[in-house]
Tab-separated table of C-alpha atoms and ligand atoms in Angstrom:
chain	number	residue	atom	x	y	z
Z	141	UNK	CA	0.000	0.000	0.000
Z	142	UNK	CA	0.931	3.568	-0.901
Z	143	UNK	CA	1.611	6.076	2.113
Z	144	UNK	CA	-0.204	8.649	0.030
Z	145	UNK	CA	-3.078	7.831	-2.602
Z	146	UNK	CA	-6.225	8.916	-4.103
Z	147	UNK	CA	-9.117	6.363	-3.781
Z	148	UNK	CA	-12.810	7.272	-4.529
Z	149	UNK	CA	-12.534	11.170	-4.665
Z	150	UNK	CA	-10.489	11.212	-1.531
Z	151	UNK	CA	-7.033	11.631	-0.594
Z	152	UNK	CA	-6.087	8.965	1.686
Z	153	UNK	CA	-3.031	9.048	3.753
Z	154	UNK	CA	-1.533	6.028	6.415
Z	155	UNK	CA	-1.619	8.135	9.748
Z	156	UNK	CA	2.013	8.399	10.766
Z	157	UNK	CA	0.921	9.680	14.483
Z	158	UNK	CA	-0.197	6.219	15.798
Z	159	UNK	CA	2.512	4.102	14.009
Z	160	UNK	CA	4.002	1.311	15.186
Z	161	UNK	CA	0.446	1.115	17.923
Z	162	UNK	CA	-2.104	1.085	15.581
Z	163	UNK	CA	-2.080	0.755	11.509
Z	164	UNK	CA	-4.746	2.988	10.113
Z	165	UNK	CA	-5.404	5.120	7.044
Z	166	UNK	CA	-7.463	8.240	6.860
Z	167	UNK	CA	-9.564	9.989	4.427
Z	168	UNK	CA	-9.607	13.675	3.432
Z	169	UNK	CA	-11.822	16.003	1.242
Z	170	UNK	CA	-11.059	19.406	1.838
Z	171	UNK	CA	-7.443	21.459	1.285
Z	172	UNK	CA	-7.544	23.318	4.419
Z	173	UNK	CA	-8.108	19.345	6.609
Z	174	UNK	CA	-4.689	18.356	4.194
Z	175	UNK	CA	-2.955	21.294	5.251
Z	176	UNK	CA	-3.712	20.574	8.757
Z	177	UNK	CA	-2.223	16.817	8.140
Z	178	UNK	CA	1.108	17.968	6.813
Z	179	UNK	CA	1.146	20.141	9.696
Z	180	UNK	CA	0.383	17.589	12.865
Z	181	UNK	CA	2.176	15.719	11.098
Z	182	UNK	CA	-0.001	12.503	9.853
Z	183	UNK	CA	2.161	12.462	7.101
Z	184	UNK	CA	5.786	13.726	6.824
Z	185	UNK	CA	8.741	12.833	5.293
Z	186	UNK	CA	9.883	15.713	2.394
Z	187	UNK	CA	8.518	13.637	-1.074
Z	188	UNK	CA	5.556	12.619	1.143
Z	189	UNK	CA	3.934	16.046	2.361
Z	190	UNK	CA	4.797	17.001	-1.849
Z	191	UNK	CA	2.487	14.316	-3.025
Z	192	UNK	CA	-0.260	14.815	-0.076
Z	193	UNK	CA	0.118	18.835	-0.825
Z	194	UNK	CA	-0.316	17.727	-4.517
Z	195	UNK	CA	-3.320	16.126	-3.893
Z	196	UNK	CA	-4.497	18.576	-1.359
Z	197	UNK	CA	-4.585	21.053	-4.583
Z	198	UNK	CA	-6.773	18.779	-6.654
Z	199	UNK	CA	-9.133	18.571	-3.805
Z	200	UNK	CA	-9.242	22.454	-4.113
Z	201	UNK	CA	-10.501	22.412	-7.556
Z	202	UNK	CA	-13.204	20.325	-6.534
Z	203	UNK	CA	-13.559	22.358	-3.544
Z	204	UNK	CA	-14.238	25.517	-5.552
Z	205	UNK	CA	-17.489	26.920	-7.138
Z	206	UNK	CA	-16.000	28.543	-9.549
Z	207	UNK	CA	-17.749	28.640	-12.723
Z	208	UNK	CA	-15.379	30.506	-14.711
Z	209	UNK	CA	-11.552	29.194	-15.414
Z	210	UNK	CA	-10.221	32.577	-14.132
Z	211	UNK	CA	-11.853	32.304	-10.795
Z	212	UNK	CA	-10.768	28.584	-10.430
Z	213	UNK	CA	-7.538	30.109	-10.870
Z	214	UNK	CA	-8.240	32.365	-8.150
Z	215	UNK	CA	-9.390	30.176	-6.036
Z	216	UNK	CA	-6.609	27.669	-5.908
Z	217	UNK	CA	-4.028	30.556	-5.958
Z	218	UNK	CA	-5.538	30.940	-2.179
Z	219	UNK	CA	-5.596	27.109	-1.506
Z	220	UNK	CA	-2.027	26.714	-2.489
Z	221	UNK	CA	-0.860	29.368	-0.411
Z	222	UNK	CA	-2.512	27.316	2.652
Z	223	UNK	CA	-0.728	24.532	1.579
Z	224	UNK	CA	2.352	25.729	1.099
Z	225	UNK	CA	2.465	26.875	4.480
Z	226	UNK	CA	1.810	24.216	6.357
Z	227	UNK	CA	5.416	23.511	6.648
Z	228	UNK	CA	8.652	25.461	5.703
Z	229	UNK	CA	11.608	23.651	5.546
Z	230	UNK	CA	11.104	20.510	2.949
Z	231	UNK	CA	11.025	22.152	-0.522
Z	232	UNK	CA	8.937	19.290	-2.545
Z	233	UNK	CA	5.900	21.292	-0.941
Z	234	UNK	CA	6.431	24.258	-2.340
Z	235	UNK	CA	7.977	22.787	-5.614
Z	236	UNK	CA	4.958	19.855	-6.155
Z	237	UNK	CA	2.163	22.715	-5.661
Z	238	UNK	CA	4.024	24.792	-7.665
Z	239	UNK	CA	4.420	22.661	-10.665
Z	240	UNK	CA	0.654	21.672	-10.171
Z	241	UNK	CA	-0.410	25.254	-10.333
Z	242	UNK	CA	1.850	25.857	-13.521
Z	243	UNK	CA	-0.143	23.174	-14.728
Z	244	UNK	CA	-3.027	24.438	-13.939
Z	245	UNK	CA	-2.651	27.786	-15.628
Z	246	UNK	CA	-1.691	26.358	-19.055
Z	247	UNK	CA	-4.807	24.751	-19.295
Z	248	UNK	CA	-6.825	26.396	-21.915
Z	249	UNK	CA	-10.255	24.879	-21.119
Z	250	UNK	CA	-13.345	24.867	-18.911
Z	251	UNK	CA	-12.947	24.894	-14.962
Z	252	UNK	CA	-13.945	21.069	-15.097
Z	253	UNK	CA	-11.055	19.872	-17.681
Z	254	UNK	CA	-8.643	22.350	-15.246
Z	255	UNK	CA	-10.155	20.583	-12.085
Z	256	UNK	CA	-8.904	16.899	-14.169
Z	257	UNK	CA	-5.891	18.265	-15.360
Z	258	UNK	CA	-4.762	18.831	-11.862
Z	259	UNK	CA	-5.544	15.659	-10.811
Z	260	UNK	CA	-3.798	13.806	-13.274
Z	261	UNK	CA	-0.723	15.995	-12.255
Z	262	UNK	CA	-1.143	14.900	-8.736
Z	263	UNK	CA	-1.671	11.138	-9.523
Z	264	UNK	CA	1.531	11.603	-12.399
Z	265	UNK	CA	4.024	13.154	-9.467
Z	266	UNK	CA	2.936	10.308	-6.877
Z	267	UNK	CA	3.712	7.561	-9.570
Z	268	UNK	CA	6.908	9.525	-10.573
Z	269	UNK	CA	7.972	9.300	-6.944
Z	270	UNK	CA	7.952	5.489	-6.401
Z	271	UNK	CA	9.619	5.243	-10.140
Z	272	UNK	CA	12.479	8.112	-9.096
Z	273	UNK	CA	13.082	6.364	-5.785
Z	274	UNK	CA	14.163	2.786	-7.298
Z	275	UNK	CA	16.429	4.722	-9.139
Z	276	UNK	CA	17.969	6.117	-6.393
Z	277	UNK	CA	18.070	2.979	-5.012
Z	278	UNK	CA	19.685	1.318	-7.192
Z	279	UNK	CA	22.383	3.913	-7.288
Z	280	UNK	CA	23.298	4.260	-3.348
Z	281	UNK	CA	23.210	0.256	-3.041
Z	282	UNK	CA	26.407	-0.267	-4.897
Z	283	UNK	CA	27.781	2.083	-2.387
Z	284	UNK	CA	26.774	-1.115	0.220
Z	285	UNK	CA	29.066	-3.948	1.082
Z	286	UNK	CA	27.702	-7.129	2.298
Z	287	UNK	CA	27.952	-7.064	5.648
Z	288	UNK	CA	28.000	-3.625	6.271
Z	289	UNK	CA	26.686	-1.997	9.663
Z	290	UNK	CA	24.789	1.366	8.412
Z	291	UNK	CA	23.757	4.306	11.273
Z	292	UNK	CA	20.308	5.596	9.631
Z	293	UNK	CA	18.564	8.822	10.944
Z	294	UNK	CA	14.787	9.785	10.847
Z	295	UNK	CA	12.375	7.782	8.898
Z	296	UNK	CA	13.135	8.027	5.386
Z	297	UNK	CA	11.316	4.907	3.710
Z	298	UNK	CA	8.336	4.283	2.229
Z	299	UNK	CA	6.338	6.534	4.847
Z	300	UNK	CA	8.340	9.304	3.843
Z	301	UNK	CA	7.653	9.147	0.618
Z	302	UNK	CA	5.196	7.845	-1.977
Z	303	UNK	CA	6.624	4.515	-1.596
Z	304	UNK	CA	9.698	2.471	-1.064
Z	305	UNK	CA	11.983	5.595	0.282
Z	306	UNK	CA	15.334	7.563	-0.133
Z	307	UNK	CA	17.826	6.579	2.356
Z	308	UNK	CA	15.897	3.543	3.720
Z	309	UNK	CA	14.996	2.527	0.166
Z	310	UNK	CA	18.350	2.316	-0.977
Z	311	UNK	CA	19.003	0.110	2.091
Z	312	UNK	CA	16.146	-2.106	1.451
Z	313	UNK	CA	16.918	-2.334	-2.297
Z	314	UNK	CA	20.698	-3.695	-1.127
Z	315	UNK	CA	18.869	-6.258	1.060
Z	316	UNK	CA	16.815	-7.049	-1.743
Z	317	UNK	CA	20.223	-7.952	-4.115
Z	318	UNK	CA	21.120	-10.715	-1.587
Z	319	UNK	CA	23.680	-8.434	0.511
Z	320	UNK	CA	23.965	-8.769	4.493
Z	321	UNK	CA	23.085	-5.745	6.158
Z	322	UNK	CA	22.552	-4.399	9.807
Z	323	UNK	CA	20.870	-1.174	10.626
Z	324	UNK	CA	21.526	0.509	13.465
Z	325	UNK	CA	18.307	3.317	13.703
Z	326	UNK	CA	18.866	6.772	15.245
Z	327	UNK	CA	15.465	6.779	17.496
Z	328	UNK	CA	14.879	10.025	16.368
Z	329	UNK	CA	14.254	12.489	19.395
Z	330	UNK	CA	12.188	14.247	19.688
Z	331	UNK	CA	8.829	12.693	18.151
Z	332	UNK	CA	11.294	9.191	17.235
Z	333	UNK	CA	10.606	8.560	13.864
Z	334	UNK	CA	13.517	6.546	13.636
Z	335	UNK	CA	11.879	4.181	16.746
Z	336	UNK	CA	8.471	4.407	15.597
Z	337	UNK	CA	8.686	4.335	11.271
Z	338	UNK	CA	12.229	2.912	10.879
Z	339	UNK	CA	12.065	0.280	13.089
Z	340	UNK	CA	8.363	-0.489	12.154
Z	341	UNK	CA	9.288	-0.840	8.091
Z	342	UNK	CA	12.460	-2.911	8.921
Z	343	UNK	CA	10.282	-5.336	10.223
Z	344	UNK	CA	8.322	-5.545	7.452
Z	345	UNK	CA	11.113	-5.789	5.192
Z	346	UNK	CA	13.027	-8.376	7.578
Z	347	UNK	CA	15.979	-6.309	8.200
Z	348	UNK	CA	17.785	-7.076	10.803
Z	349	UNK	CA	18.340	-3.634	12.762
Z	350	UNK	CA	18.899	-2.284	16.330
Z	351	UNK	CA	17.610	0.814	17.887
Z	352	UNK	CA	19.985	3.244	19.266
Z	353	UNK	CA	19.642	6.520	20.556
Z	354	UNK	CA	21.111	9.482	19.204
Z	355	UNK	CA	23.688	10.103	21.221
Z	356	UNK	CA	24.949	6.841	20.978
Z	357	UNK	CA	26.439	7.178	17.138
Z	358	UNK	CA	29.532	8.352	17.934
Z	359	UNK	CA	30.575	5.172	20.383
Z	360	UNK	CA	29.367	3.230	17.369
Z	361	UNK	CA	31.039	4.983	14.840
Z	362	UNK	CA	34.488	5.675	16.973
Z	363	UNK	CA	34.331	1.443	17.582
Z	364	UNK	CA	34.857	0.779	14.203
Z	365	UNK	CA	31.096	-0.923	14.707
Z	366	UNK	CA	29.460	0.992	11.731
Z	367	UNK	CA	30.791	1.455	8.152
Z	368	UNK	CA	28.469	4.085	6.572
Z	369	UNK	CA	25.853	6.535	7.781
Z	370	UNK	CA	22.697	7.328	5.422
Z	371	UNK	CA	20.096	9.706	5.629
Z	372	UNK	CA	17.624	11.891	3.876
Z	373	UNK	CA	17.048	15.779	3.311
Z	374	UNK	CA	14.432	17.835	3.378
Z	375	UNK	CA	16.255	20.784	1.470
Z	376	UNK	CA	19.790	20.933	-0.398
Z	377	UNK	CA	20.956	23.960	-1.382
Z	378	UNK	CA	23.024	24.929	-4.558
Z	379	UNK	CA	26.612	24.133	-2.316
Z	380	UNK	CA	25.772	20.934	-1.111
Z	381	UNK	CA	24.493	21.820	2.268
Z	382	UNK	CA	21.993	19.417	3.616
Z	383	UNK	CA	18.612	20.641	5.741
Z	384	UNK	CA	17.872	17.129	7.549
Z	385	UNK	CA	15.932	16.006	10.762
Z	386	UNK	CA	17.712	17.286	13.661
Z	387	UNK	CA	20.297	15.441	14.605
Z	388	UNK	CA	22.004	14.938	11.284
Z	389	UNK	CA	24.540	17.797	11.690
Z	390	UNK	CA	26.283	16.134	15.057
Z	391	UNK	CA	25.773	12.385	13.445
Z	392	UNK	CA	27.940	13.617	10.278
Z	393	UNK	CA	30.643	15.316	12.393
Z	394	UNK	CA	31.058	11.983	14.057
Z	395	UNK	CA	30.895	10.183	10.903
Z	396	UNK	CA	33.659	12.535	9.311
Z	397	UNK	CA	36.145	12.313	12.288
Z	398	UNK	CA	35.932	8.864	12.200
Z	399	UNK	CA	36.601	8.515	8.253
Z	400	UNK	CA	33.116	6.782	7.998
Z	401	UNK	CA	31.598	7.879	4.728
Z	402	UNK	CA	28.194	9.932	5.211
Z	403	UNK	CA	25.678	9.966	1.969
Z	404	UNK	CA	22.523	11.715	1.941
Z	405	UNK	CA	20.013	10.770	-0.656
Z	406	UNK	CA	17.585	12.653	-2.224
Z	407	UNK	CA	15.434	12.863	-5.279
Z	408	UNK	CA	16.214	16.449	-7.656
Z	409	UNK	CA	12.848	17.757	-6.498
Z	410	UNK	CA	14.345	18.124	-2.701
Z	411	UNK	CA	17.545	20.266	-4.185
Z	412	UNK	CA	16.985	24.112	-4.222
Z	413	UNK	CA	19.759	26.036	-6.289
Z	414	UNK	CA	18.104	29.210	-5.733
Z	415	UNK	CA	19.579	29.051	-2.200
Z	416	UNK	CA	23.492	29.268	-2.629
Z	417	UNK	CA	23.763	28.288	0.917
Z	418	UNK	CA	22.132	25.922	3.777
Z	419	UNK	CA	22.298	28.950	6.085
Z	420	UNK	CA	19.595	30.660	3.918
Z	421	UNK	CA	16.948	27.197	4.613
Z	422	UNK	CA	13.903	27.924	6.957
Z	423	UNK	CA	14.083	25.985	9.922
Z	424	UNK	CA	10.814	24.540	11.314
Z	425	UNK	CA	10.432	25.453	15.271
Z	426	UNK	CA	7.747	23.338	16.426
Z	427	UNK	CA	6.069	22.910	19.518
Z	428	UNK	CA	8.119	22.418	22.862
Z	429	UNK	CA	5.639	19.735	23.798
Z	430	UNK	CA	7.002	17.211	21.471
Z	431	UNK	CA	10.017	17.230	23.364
Z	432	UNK	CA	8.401	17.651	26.851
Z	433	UNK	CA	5.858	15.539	26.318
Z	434	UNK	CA	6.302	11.862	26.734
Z	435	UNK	CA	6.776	9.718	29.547
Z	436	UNK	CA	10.167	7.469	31.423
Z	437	UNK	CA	8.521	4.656	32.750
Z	438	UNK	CA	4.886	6.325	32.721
Z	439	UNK	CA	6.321	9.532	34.425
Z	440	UNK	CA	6.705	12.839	32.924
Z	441	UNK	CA	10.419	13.716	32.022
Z	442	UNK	CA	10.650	16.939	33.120
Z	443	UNK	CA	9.943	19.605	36.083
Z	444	UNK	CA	5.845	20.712	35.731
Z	445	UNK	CA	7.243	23.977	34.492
Z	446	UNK	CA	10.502	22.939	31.965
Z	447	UNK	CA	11.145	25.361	29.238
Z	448	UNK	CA	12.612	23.634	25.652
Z	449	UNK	CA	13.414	23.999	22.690
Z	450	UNK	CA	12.026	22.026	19.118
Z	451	UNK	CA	13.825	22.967	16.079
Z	452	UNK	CA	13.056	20.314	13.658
Z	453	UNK	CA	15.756	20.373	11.067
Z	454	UNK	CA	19.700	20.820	11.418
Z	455	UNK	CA	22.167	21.977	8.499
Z	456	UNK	CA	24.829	19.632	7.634
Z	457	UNK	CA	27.651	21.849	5.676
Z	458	UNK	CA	28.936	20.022	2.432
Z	459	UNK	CA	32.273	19.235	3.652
Z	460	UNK	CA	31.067	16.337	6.372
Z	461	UNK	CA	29.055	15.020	3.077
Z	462	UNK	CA	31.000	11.973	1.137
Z	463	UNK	CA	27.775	12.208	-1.890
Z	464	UNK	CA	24.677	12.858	-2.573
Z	465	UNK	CA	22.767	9.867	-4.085
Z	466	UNK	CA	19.968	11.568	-6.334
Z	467	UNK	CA	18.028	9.705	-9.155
Z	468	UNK	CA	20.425	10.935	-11.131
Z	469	UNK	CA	23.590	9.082	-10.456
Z	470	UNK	CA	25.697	9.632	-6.893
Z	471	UNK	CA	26.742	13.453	-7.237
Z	472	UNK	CA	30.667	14.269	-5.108
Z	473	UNK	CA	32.489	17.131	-4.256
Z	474	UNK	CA	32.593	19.485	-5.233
Z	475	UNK	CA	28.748	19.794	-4.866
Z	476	UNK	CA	28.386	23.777	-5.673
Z	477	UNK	CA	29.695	22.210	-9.719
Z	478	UNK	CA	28.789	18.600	-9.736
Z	479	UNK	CA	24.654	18.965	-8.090
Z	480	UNK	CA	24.145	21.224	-10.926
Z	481	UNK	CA	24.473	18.836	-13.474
Z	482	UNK	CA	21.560	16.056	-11.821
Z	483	UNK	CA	18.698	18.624	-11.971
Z	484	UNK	CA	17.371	18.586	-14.902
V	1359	LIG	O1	9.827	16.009	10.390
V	1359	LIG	P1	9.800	14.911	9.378
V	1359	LIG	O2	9.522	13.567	9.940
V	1359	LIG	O3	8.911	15.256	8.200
V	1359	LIG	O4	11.283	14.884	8.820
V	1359	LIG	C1	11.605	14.000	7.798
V	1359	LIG	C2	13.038	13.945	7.525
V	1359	LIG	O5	13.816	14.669	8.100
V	1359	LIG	C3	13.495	13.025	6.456
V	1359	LIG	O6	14.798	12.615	6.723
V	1359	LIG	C4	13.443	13.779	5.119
V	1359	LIG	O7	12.143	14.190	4.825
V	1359	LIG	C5	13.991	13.025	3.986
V	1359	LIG	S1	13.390	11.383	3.801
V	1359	LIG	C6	12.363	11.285	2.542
């Protein structure tokens, strides 16, 4: 099953909240309830809140009364603003509603065939996902060994995409050819995606994996008990600079001082070149009570009245990277030259 689809007029999304407790998918109609989703975060992962934003916009059209094209227009102008801000740091939201509302403007034809155009766009960037990750897959597994140890951060598999996944998808795809692999999976603090999603699909997949927690990389790494570190992005900019759960900045500084090689992987769509820098990528603040909020042993883990911080994303700078596995073909330093000639 697909993380994000479209089944009888609805957009239907596997509700990321409640995973590995309870397996359930839910429905939506309406822009503004898919904008809410991306947001409390029922589905995340960067290619995944792209395709449910893409969607989201085809509910829009349907959504509208508009009777003339131009007002359609309007309308979804409005609705893609909504859903372009319902989270700021992964760029396939902005870039999948922005390539369905190009669409949508070059249609010369009656609000209904604008309405289907859209949709088709929607369901054509959700099938190009799954295709773009088994490329990338196949690239970053012939950077696996059999029996390799790999440290992987956040959830980047098939919930955080369409299907099958960046990082985790070029892991599975290496199982798949027959090689040995262990995972060792960053839990993720604070909402442990890596506990909760990684763990979760590795099952699935019969992986064998261990959980860690986050600090616990660099003992791993400095044992010589790991030989490569993957992981997603949510943003790259034009030098090579990786946006990435947070987290990912101190896991590649081990990595690098340890000579361990470090790969993010990502499809073209999550690569920004109008940002020459990673310093210039909004970072997400979310709420403190994700990292408040749950429990030691049933008991709260703080004082009543803790203060916190939440930034959701970290920048790794281009130097601790060893490539950057896109659909492409595996792009290396130096990035600023080399990632301009994957985006097509
Ligand atoms: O906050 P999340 O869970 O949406 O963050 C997701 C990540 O950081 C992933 O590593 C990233 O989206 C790339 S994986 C497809």
């Amino acid at each position: 099953m697909r993380t994000v689809f479209w089944e009888n007029n609805e957009l239907k999304m596997i509700d990321q909240r409640i995973l590995p407790a309870r397996f359930e998918v839910v429905s939506y109609r309406g822009h503004k309830e898919v904008a809410r989703a991306i947001t409390d975060m029922v589905v995340r992962g960067a290619p995944a809140i792209g395709a449910a934003a893409a969607f989201g916009l085809a509910l829009a059209g349907y959504e509208s009364a508009a009777t003339s094209t131009e007002g359609l227009i309007a309308d979804l102008q409005a609705s893609a603003a909504t859903l372009k801000a319902s989270r700021p740091t992964a760029v396939n939201l902005a870039w999948a509603v922005d390539r369905l509302m190009g669409v949508a403007c070059s249609v010369d034809g009656s609000p209904d065939e604008v309405r289907g155009v859209i949709l088709d766009e929607a369901q054509k960037l959700a099938d190009e996902d799954v295709e773009i990750n088994k490329r990338m897959a196949e690239h970053g597994a012939a950077l696996i060994n059999d029996g390799d140890t790999i440290i992987h951060h956040c959830n980047t598999g098939a919930l955080a995409t369409v299907d099958w996944g960046t990082a985790l998808g070029v892991i599975r795809t290496a199982h798949e050819q027959g090689k040995k692999i262990h995972v060792l999976v960053d839990e993720t603090r604070p909402r442990l995606q890596g506990a909760r999603l990684t763990a979760w699909e590795l099952e699935q997949y019969g992986i064998p994996y261990e959980i860690i927690s986050d600090n616990m990389s660099g003992y791993f790494l400095k044992a010589g008990k790991a030989q490569k570190v993957f992981f997603g992005a949510d943003r790259v900019a034009a030098n090579g600079d990786v946006a990435n759960k947070i987290g990912t900045y101190m896991l590649s500084l081990a990595a690098h001082d340890n000579g361990i090689p470090a790969y993010a992987v990502v499809p073209t769509s999550t690569i920004d070149l109008s940002l020459a820098h990673g310093g210039l990528i909004p970072i997400e603040e979310r709420d403190t009570d994700e990292v408040l909020g749950i429990q030691f042993h049933g008991e709260p883990i703080a004082p009543k009245n803790a203060k916190a911080r939440n930034p959701a994303f970290d920048v790794t700078p281009n130097r601790l990277l060893s490539g950057i596995v896109t659909e492409n073909g595996v792009v290396y330093p130096p990035f600023e030259i080399n990632l301009r000639s994957v985006v097509k």
